[in-house]
Each structure stands twice: as structure tokens, then as C-alpha cells.
PDB file of C-alpha atoms and ligand atoms in Angstrom:
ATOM      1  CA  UNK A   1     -11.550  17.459  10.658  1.00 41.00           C
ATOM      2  CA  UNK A   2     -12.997  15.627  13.607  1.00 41.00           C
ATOM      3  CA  UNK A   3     -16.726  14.066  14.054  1.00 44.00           C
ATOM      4  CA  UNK A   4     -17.236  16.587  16.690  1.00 43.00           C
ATOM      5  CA  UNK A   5     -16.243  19.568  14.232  1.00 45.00           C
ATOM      6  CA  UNK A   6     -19.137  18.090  12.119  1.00 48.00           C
ATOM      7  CA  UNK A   7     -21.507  17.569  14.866  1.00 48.00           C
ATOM      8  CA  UNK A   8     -24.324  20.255  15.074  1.00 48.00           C
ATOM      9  CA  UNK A   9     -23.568  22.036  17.804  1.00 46.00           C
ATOM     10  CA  UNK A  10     -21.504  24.925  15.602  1.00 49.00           C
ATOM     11  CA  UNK A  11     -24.973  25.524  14.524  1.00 46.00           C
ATOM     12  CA  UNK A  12     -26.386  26.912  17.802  1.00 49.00           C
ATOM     13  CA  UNK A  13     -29.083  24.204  17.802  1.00 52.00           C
ATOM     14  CA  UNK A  14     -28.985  21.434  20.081  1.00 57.00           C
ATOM     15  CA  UNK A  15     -26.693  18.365  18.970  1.00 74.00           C
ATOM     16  CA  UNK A  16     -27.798  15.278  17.645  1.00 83.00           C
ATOM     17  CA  UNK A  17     -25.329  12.989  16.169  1.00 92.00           C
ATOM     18  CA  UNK A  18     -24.770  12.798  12.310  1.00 96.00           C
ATOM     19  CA  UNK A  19     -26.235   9.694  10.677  1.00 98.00           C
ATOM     20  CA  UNK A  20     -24.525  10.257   7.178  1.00 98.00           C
ATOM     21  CA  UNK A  21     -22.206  13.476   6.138  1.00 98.00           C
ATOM     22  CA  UNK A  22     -19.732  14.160   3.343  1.00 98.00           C
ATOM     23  CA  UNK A  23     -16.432  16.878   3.772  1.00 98.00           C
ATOM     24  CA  UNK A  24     -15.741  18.733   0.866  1.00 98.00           C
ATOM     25  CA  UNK A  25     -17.285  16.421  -1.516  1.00 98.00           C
ATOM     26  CA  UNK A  26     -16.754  16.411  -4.842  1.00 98.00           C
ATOM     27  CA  UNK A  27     -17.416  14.465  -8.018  1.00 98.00           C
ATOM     28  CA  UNK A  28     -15.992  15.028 -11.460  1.00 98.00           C
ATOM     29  CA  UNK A  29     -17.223  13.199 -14.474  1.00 96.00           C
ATOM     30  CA  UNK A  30     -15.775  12.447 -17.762  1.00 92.00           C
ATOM     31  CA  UNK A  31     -12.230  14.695 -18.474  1.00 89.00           C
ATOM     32  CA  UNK A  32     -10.948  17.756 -19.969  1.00 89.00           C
ATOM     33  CA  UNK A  33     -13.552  19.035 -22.538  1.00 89.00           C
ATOM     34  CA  UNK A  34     -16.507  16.803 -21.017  1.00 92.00           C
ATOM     35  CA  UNK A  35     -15.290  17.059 -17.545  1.00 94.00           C
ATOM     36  CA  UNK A  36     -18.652  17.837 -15.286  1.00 95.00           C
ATOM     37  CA  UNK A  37     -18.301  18.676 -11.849  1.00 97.00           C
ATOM     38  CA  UNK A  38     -21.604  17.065 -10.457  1.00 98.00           C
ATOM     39  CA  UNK A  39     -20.764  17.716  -6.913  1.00 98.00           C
ATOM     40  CA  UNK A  40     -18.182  20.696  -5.403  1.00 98.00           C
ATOM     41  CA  UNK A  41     -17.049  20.953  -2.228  1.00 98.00           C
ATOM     42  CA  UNK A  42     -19.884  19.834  -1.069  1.00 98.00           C
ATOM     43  CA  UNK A  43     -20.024  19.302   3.121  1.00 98.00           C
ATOM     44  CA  UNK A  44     -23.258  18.814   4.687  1.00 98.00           C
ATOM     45  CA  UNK A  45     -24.420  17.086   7.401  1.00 98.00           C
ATOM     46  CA  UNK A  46     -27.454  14.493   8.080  1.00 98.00           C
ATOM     47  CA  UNK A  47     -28.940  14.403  11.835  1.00 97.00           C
ATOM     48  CA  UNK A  48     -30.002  11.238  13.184  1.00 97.00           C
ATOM     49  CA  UNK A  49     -33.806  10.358  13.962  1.00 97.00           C
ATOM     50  CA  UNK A  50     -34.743  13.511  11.403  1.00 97.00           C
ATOM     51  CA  UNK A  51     -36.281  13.599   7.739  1.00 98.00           C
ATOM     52  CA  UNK A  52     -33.939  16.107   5.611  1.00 98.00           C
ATOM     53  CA  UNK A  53     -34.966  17.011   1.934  1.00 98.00           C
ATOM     54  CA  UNK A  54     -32.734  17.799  -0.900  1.00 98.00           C
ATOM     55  CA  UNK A  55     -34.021  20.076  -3.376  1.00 97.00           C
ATOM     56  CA  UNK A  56     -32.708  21.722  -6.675  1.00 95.00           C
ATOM     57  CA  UNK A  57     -32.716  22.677 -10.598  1.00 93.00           C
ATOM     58  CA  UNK A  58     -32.327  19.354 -12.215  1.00 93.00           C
ATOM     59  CA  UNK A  59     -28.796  18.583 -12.984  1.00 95.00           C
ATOM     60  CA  UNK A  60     -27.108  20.635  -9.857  1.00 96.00           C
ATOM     61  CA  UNK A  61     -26.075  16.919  -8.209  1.00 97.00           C
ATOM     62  CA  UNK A  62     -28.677  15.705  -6.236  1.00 97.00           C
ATOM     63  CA  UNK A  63     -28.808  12.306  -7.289  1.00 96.00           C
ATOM     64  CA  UNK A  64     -24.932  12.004  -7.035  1.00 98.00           C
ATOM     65  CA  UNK A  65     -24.984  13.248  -3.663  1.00 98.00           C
ATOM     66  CA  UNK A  66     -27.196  10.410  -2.689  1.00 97.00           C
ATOM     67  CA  UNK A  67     -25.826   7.809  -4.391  1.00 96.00           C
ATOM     68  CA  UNK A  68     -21.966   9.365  -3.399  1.00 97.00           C
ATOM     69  CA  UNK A  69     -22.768   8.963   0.385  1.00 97.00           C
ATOM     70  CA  UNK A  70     -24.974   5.583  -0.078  1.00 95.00           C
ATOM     71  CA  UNK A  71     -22.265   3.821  -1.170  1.00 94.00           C
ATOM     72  CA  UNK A  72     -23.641   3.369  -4.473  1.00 93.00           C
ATOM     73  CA  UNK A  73     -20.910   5.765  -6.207  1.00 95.00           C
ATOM     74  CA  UNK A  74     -17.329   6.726  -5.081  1.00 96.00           C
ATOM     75  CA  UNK A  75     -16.475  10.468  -5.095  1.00 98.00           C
ATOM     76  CA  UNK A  76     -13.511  12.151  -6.761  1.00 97.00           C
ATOM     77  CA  UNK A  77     -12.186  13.871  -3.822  1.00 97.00           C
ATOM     78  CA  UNK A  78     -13.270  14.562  -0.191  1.00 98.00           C
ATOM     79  CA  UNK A  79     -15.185  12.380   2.186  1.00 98.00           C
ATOM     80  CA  UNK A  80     -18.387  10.510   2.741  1.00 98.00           C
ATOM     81  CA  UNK A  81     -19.406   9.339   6.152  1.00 98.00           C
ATOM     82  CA  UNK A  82     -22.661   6.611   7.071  1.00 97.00           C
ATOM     83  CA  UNK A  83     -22.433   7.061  11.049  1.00 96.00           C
ATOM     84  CA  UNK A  84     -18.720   7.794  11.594  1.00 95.00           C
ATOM     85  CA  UNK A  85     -17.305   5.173   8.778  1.00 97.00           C
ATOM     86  CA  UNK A  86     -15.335   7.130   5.972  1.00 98.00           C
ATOM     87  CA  UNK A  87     -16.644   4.861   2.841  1.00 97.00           C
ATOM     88  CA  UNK A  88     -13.345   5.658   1.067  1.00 96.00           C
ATOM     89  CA  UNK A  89     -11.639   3.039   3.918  1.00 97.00           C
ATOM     90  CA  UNK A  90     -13.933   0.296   3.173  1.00 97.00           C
ATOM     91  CA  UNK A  91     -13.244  -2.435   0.388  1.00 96.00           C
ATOM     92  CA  UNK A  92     -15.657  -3.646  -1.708  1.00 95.00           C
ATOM     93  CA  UNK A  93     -16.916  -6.459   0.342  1.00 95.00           C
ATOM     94  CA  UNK A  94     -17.061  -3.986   3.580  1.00 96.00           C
ATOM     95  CA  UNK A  95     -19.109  -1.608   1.686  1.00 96.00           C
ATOM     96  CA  UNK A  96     -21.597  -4.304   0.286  1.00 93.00           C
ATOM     97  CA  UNK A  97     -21.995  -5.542   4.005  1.00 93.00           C
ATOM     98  CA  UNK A  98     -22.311  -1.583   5.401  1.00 95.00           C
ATOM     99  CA  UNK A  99     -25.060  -0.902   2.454  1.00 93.00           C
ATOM    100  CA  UNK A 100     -27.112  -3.613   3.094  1.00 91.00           C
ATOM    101  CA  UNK A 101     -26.544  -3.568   6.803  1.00 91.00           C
ATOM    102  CA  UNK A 102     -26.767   0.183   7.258  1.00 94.00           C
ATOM    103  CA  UNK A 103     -28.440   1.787   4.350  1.00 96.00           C
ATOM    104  CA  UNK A 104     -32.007   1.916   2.330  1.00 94.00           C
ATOM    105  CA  UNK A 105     -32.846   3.130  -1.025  1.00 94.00           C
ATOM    106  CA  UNK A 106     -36.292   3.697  -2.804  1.00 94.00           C
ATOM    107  CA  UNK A 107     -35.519   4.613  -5.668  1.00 91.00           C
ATOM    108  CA  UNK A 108     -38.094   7.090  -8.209  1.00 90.00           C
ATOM    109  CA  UNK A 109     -39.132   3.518  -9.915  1.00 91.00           C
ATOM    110  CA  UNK A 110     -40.052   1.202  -7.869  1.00 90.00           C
ATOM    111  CA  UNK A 111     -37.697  -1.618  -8.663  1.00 93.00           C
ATOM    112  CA  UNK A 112     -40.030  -3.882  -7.114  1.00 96.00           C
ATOM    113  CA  UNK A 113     -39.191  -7.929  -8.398  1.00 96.00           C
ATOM    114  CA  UNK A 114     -42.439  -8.641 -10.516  1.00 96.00           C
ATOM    115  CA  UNK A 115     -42.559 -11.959  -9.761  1.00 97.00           C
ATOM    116  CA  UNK A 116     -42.514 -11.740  -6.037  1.00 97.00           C
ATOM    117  CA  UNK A 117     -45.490 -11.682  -3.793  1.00 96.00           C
ATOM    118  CA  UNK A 118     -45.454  -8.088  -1.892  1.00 96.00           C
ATOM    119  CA  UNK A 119     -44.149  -9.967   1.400  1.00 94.00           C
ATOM    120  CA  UNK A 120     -41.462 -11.438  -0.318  1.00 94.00           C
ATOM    121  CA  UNK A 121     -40.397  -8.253  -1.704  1.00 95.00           C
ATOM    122  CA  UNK A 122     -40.095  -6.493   1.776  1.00 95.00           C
ATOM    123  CA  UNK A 123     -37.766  -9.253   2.242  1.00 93.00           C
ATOM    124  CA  UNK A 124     -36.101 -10.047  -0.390  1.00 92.00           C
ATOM    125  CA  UNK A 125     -32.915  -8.124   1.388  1.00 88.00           C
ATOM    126  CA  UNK A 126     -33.102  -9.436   4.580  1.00 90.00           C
ATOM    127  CA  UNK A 127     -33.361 -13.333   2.164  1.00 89.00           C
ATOM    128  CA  UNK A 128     -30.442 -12.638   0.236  1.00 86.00           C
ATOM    129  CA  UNK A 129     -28.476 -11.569   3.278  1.00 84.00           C
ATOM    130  CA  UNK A 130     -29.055 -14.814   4.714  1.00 86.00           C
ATOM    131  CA  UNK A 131     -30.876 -13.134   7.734  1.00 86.00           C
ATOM    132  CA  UNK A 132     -34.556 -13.526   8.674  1.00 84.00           C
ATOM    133  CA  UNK A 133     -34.876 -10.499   9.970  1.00 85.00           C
ATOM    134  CA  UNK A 134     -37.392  -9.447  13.060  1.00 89.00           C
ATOM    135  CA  UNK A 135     -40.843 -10.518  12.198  1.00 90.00           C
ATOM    136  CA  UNK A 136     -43.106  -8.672  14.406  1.00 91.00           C
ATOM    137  CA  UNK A 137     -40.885  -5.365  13.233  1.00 89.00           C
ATOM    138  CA  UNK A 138     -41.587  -6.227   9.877  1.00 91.00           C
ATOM    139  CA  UNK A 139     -45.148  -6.644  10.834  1.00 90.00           C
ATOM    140  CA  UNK A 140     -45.420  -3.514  12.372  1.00 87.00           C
ATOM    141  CA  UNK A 141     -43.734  -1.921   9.306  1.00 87.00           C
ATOM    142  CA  UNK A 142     -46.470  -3.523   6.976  1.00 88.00           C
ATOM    143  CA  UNK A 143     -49.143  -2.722   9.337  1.00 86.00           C
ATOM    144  CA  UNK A 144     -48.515   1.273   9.203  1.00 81.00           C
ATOM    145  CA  UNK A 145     -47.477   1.024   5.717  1.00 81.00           C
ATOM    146  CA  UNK A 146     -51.181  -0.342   5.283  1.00 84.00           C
ATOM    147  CA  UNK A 147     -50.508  -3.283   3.148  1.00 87.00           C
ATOM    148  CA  UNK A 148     -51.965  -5.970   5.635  1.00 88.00           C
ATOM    149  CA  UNK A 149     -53.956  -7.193   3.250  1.00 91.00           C
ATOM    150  CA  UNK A 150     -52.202  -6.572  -0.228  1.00 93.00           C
ATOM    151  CA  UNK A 151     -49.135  -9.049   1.325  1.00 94.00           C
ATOM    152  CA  UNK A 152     -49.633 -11.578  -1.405  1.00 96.00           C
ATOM    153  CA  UNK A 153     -50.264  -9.833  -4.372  1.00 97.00           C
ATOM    154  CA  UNK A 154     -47.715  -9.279  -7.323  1.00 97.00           C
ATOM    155  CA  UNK A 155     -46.400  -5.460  -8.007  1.00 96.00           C
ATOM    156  CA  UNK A 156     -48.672  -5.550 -11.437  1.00 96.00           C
ATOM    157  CA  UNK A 157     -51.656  -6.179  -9.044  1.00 96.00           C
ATOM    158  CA  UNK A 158     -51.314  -3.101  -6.765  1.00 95.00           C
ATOM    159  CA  UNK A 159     -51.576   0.736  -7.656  1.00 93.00           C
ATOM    160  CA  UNK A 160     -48.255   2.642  -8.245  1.00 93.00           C
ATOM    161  CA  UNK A 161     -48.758   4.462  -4.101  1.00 91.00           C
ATOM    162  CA  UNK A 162     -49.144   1.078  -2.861  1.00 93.00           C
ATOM    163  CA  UNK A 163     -46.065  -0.341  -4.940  1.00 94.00           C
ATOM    164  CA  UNK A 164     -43.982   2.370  -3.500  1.00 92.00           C
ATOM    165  CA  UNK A 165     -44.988   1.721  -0.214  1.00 92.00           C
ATOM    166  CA  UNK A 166     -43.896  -1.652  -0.209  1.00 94.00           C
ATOM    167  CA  UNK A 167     -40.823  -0.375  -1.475  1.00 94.00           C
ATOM    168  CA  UNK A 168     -40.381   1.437   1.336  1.00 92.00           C
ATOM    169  CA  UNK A 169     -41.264  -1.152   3.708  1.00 93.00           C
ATOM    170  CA  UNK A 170     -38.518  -3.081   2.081  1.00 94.00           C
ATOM    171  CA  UNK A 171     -36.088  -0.455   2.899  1.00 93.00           C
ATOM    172  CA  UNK A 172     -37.129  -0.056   6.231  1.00 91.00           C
ATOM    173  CA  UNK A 173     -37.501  -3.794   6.881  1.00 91.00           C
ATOM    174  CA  UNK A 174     -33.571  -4.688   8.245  1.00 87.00           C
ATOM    175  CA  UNK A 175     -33.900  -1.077  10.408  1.00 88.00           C
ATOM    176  CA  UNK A 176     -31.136   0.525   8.765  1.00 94.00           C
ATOM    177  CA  UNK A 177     -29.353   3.568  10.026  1.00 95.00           C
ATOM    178  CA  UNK A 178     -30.581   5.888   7.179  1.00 97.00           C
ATOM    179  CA  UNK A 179     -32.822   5.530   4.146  1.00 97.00           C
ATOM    180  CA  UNK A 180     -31.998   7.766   1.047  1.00 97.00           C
ATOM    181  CA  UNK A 181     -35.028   8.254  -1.547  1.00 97.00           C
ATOM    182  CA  UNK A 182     -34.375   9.724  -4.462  1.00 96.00           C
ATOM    183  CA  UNK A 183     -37.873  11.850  -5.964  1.00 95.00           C
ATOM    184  CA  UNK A 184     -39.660   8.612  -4.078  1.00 94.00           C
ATOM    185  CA  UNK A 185     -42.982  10.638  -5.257  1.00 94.00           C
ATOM    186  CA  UNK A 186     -42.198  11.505  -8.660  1.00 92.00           C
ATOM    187  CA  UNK A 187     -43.989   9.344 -10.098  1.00 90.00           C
ATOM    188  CA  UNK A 188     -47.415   9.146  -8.517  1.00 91.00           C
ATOM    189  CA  UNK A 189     -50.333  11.280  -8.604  1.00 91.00           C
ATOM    190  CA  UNK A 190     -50.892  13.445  -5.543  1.00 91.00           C
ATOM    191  CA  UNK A 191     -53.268  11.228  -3.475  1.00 90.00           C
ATOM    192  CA  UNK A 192     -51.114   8.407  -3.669  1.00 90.00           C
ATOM    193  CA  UNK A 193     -47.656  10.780  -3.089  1.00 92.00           C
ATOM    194  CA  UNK A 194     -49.111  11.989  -0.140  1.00 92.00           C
ATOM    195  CA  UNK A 195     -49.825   8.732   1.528  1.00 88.00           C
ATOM    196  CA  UNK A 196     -46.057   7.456   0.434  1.00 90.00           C
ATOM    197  CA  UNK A 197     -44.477  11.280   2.277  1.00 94.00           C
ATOM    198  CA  UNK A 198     -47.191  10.362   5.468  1.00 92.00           C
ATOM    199  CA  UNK A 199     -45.703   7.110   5.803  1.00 89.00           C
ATOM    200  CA  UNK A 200     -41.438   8.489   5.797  1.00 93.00           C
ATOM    201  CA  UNK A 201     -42.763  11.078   8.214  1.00 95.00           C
ATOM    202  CA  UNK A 202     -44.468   8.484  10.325  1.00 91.00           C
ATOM    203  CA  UNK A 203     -41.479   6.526  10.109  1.00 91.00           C
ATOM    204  CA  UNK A 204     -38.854   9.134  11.206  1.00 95.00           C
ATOM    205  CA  UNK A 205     -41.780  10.013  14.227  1.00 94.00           C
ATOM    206  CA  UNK A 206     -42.913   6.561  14.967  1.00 90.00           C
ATOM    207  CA  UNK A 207     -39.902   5.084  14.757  1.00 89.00           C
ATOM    208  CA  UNK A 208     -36.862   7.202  14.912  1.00 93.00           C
ATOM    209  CA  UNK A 209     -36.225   6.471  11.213  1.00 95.00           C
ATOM    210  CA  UNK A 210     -33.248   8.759   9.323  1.00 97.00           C
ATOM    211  CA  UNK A 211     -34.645   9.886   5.675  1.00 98.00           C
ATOM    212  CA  UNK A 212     -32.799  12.142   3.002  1.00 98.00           C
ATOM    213  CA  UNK A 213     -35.218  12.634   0.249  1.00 98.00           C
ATOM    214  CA  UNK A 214     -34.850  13.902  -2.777  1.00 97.00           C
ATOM    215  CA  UNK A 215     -37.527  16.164  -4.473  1.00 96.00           C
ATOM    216  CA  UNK A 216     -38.419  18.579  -6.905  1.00 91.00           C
ATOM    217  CA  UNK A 217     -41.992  19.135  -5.218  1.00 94.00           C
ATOM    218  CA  UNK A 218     -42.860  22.272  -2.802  1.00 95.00           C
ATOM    219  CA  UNK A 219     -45.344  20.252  -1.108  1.00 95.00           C
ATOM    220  CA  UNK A 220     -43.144  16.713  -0.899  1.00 96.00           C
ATOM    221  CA  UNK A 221     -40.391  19.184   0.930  1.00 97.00           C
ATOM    222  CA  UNK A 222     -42.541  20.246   3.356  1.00 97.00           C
ATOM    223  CA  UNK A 223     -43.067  17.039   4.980  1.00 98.00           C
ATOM    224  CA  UNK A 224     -39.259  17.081   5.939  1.00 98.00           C
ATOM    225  CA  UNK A 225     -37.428  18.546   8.754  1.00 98.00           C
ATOM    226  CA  UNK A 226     -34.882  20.514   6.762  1.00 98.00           C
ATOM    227  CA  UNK A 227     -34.249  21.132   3.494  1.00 98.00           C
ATOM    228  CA  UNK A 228     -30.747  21.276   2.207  1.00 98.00           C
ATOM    229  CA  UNK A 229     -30.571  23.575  -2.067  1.00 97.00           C
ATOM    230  CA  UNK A 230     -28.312  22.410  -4.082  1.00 97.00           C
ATOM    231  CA  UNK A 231     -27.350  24.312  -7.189  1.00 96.00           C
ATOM    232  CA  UNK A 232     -24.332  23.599  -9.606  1.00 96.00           C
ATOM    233  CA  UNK A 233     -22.937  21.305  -7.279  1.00 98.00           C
ATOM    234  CA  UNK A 234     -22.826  23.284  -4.312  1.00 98.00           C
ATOM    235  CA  UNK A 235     -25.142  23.359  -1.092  1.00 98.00           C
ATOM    236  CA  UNK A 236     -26.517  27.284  -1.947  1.00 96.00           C
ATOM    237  CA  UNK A 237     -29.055  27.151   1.181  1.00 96.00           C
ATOM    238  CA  UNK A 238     -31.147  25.466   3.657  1.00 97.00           C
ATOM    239  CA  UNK A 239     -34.044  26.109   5.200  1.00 97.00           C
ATOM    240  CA  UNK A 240     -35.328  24.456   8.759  1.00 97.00           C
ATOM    241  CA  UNK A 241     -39.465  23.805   9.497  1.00 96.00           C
ATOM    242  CA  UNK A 242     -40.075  24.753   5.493  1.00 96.00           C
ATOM    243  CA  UNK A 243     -43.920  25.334   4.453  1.00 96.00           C
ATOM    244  CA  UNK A 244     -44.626  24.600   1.140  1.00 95.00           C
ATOM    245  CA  UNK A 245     -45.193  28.392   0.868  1.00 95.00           C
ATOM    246  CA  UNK A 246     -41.889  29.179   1.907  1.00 96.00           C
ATOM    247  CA  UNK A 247     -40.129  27.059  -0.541  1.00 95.00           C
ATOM    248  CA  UNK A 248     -41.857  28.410  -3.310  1.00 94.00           C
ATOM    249  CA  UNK A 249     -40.859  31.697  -2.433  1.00 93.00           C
ATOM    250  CA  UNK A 250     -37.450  30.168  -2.223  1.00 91.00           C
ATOM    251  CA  UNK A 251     -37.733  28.994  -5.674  1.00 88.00           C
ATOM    252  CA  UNK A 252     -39.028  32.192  -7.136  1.00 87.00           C
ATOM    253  CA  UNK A 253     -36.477  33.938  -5.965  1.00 82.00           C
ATOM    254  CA  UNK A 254     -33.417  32.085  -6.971  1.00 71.00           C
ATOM    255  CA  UNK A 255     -34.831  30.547  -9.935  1.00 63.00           C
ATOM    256  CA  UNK A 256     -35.357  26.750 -10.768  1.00 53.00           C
TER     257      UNK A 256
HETATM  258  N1  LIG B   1     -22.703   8.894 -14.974  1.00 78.37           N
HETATM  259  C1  LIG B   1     -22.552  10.148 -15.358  1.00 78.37           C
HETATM  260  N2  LIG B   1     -21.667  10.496 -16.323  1.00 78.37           N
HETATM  261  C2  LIG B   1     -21.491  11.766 -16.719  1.00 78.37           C
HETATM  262  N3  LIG B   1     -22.154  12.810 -16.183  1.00 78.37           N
HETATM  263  C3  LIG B   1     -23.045  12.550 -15.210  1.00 78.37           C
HETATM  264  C4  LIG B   1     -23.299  11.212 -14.749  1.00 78.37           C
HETATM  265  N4  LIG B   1     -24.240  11.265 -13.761  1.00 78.37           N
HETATM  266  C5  LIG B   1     -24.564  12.566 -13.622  1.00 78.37           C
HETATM  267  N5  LIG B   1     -23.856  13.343 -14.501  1.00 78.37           N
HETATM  268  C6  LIG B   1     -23.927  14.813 -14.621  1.00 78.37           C
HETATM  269  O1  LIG B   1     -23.696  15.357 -13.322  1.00 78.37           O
HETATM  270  C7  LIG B   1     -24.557  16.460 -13.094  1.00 78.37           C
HETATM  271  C8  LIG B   1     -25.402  16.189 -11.855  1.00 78.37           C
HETATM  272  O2  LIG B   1     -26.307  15.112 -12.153  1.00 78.37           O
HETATM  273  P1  LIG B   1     -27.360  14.550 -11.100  1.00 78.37           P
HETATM  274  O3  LIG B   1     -26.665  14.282  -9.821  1.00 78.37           O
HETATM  275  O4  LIG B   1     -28.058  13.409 -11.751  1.00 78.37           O
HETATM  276  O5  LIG B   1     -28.340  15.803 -10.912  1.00 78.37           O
HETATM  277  P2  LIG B   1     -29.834  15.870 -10.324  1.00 78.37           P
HETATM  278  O6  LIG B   1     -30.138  14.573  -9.626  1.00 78.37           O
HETATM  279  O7  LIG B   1     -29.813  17.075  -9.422  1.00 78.37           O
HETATM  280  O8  LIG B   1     -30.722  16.113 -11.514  1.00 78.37           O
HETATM  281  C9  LIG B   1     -25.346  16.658 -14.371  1.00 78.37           C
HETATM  282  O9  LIG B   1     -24.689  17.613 -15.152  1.00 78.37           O
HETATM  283  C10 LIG B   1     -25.305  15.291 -15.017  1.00 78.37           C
HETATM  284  O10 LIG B   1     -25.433  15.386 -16.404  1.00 78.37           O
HETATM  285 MG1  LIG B   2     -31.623  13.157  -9.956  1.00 78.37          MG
END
């Protein structure tokens, strides 16, 4: 299968190229008796400059997804794409370089470093890759992220929104071709949720930032573009422009 079969235009809507995609993905765990198949022939597709959410009953793959296509796992059979790179070509020291170079992850805990000032945080990446980065970018990022003036306190000093939001001003911080969050939300109250799912939505309009989210939250969906359903493994719907009305209805009527 080519890039072009993949592309969007099979779709009837207008064609914007694929930032990150898998082809009949799967993922098996474990063997035999304890064999799970976490993903199944999975083959979806993730347009560039747009915010796409991934929702679904807990346990039908959503985290494997992510992490399958991030580079973070490897899957059992089928392909995973970031831009048009298979990551089943790439050695280990290609992938490292194409995951920091190419990819960012905020993750449902923080995984902030506590000892590091909020500044050095956002670039702790760009540090340990030897790079500096572009300042006035990462200015920008801070600015709209509204941390000006929380840059040199510790994680333990700021409230969990604004800890998030510096972890997503890290991932943003070396402009990489897609960011992945996994339930980025999940663990903050609604006030401080909503100013983290403002700030990826300002980032995929502001800045032509890529975002696959994953959620369990009606409202958290709704700030995306498109929401992809998984269930058992499988994609088992989308739905384009969602309201959170329209995904609980969704819900309802398949079931969580
Ligand atoms: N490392 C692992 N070893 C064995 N089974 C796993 C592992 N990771 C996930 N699974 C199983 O794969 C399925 C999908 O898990 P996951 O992707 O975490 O789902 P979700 O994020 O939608 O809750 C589940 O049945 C889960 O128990
Ligand atoms: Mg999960």
C-alpha cells in the first residue's frame, strides 16, 4: 500500500498529508492461554496541522496505539508510520533520534523532573539532545502556555493544570511533527483540564501543531477535530466536528 492510498482523499474530504498512520496494526501480548490482542488490524490515519481524539472502554488499546506509533512500543504485525518513515525500518539509534526529533508525549502524570526549575524542564529535551533549541519559539510557547512568571519554580510549587502545562510546553518546545497525549486531563479537576485542552487547541490553531489525544472525557473530545472509537482493538467509528453532546450519545448507544 502506497502513502497516497493512505492519504485522505478516499475520504471525499480535501487532502492533507498524514502526520502519523499505522496499516493493519496489530499487537499481541503474552502467548497461547494469556495471549491478548491489544490492537487488531488496526489502520487509521492522523492529518497534519489537526487535533484528533482517541476515545474508548478502558482496555480496547488506546494506550498501545499511542505508544505503538510513538515509537515507544513495537507492534506484532503491520505498520506504523511518523510522516512517511515505517518505524519497523529504523534501528534503535534511528528511532531514539526520530522520537526525540519528531515526536512529543505528555503523558496522564506529569513526569515533570522535581528538581528542575519549570524552564529547565521545557528543556530538558532539547539539553539532553545537545541542541539549544529556538529561544524566542520557546518563549512564545511559555508565553501562551501562561507560565511567564511560574519559569523558576519547582513542579511541587505549581498546581497540577500548571504542571501539565509545562509539560506540554516541553513537548512542544523542539516543534515536533506530532505530539501524542495520553488522558493529558485525567488527572485534573475541570478548571484546570480545561485550560490544559485550550492550550493543545491553541497550539494546533496558533501554530499548526499535530495532537492525538487520548481521553475518556465527552467534554475533553470535543475540543478535537476528529475523534477516532476504539473498541477491542479495533477502530469501531469516528466522528468529525464532535459536540460533547454527540459523543455522549455515541457512548450511550454502544456502551462504555
Ligand atoms: N504490557 C502489557 N502486557 C500484557 N498485556 C497488556 C500490556 N499492555 C496492555 N495490555 C493489555 O492490552 C489491552 C489494551 O490495553 P491498553 O492499550 O492499555 O488499553 P486502554 O489504554 O484503552 O485502556 C488490555 O487488555 C491490556 O490489559
Ligand atoms: Mg490507556
Amino acid at each position: 500500500m502506497t502513502i497516497t492510498d493512505r492519504s485522505t482523499s478516499d475520504r471525499g474530504v480535501a487532502e492533507v498529508p498524514l502526520a502519523a498512520s499505522t496499516v493493519h496494526a496489530s499487537k499481541v501480548y503474552g502467548k497461547d492461554a494469556t495471549e491478548v490482542r491489544a490492537l487488531d488490524d488496526v489502520t487509521v490515519g492522523f492529518e497534519t496541522g489537526r487535533f484528533t481524539a482517541i476515545m474508548g472502554p478502558s482496555g480496547s488499546g488506546k494506550s498501545t496505539l499511542l505508544h505503538c506509533i510513538a515509537g515507544l512500543d513495537t507492534l506484532t504485525s503491520g505498520s506504523a508510520y511518523i510522516g512517511e518513515t515505517d518505524l519497523s525500518t529504523l534501528d534503535d539509534n534511528h528511532l531514539t533520534v526520530l522520537r526525540r526529533d519528531q515526536v512529543g508525549f505528555v503523558f496522564q502524570a506529569f513526569n515533570l523532573v522535581p528538581t528542575l526549575t519549570a524552564d529547565e524542564n521545557v528543556t530538558l529535551p532539547l539539553a539532553l539532545a545537545g541542541r539549544k533549541g529556538d529561544r524566542d519559539w520557546i518563549d512564545e510557547v511559555v508565553r501562551t502556555v501562561g507560565l511567564e512568571d511560574r519559569l523558576d519554580h519547582r513542579p511541587s510549587e505549581l498546581s497540577g493544570g500548571q504542571q501539565q502545562r509545562v509539560a506540554v510546553a516541553r513537548a512542544l518546545a523542539s516543534k515536533p511533527r506530532i505530539i501524542f497525549a495520553d488522558e493529558p486531563t485525567g488527572n485534573l479537576d475541570s478548571r484546570s483540564g480545561s485550560d490544559v485542552l485550550q492550550f493543545l487547541r491553541a497550539a494546533v490553531d496558533d501554530f499548526g501543531q499535530t495532537i492525538v489525544m487520548v481521553t475518556h472525557d465527552p467534554v475533553a473530545s470535543s475540543y478535537a477535530d476528529r475523534i477516532v472509537f476504539l473498541g477491542d482493538g479495533k477502530v469501531v467509528d469516528e466522528m468529525v466536528q464532535p459536540t460533547a453532546e454527540r459523543v455522549l450519545d455515541r457512548m450511550k448507544q454502544f456502551g462504555d
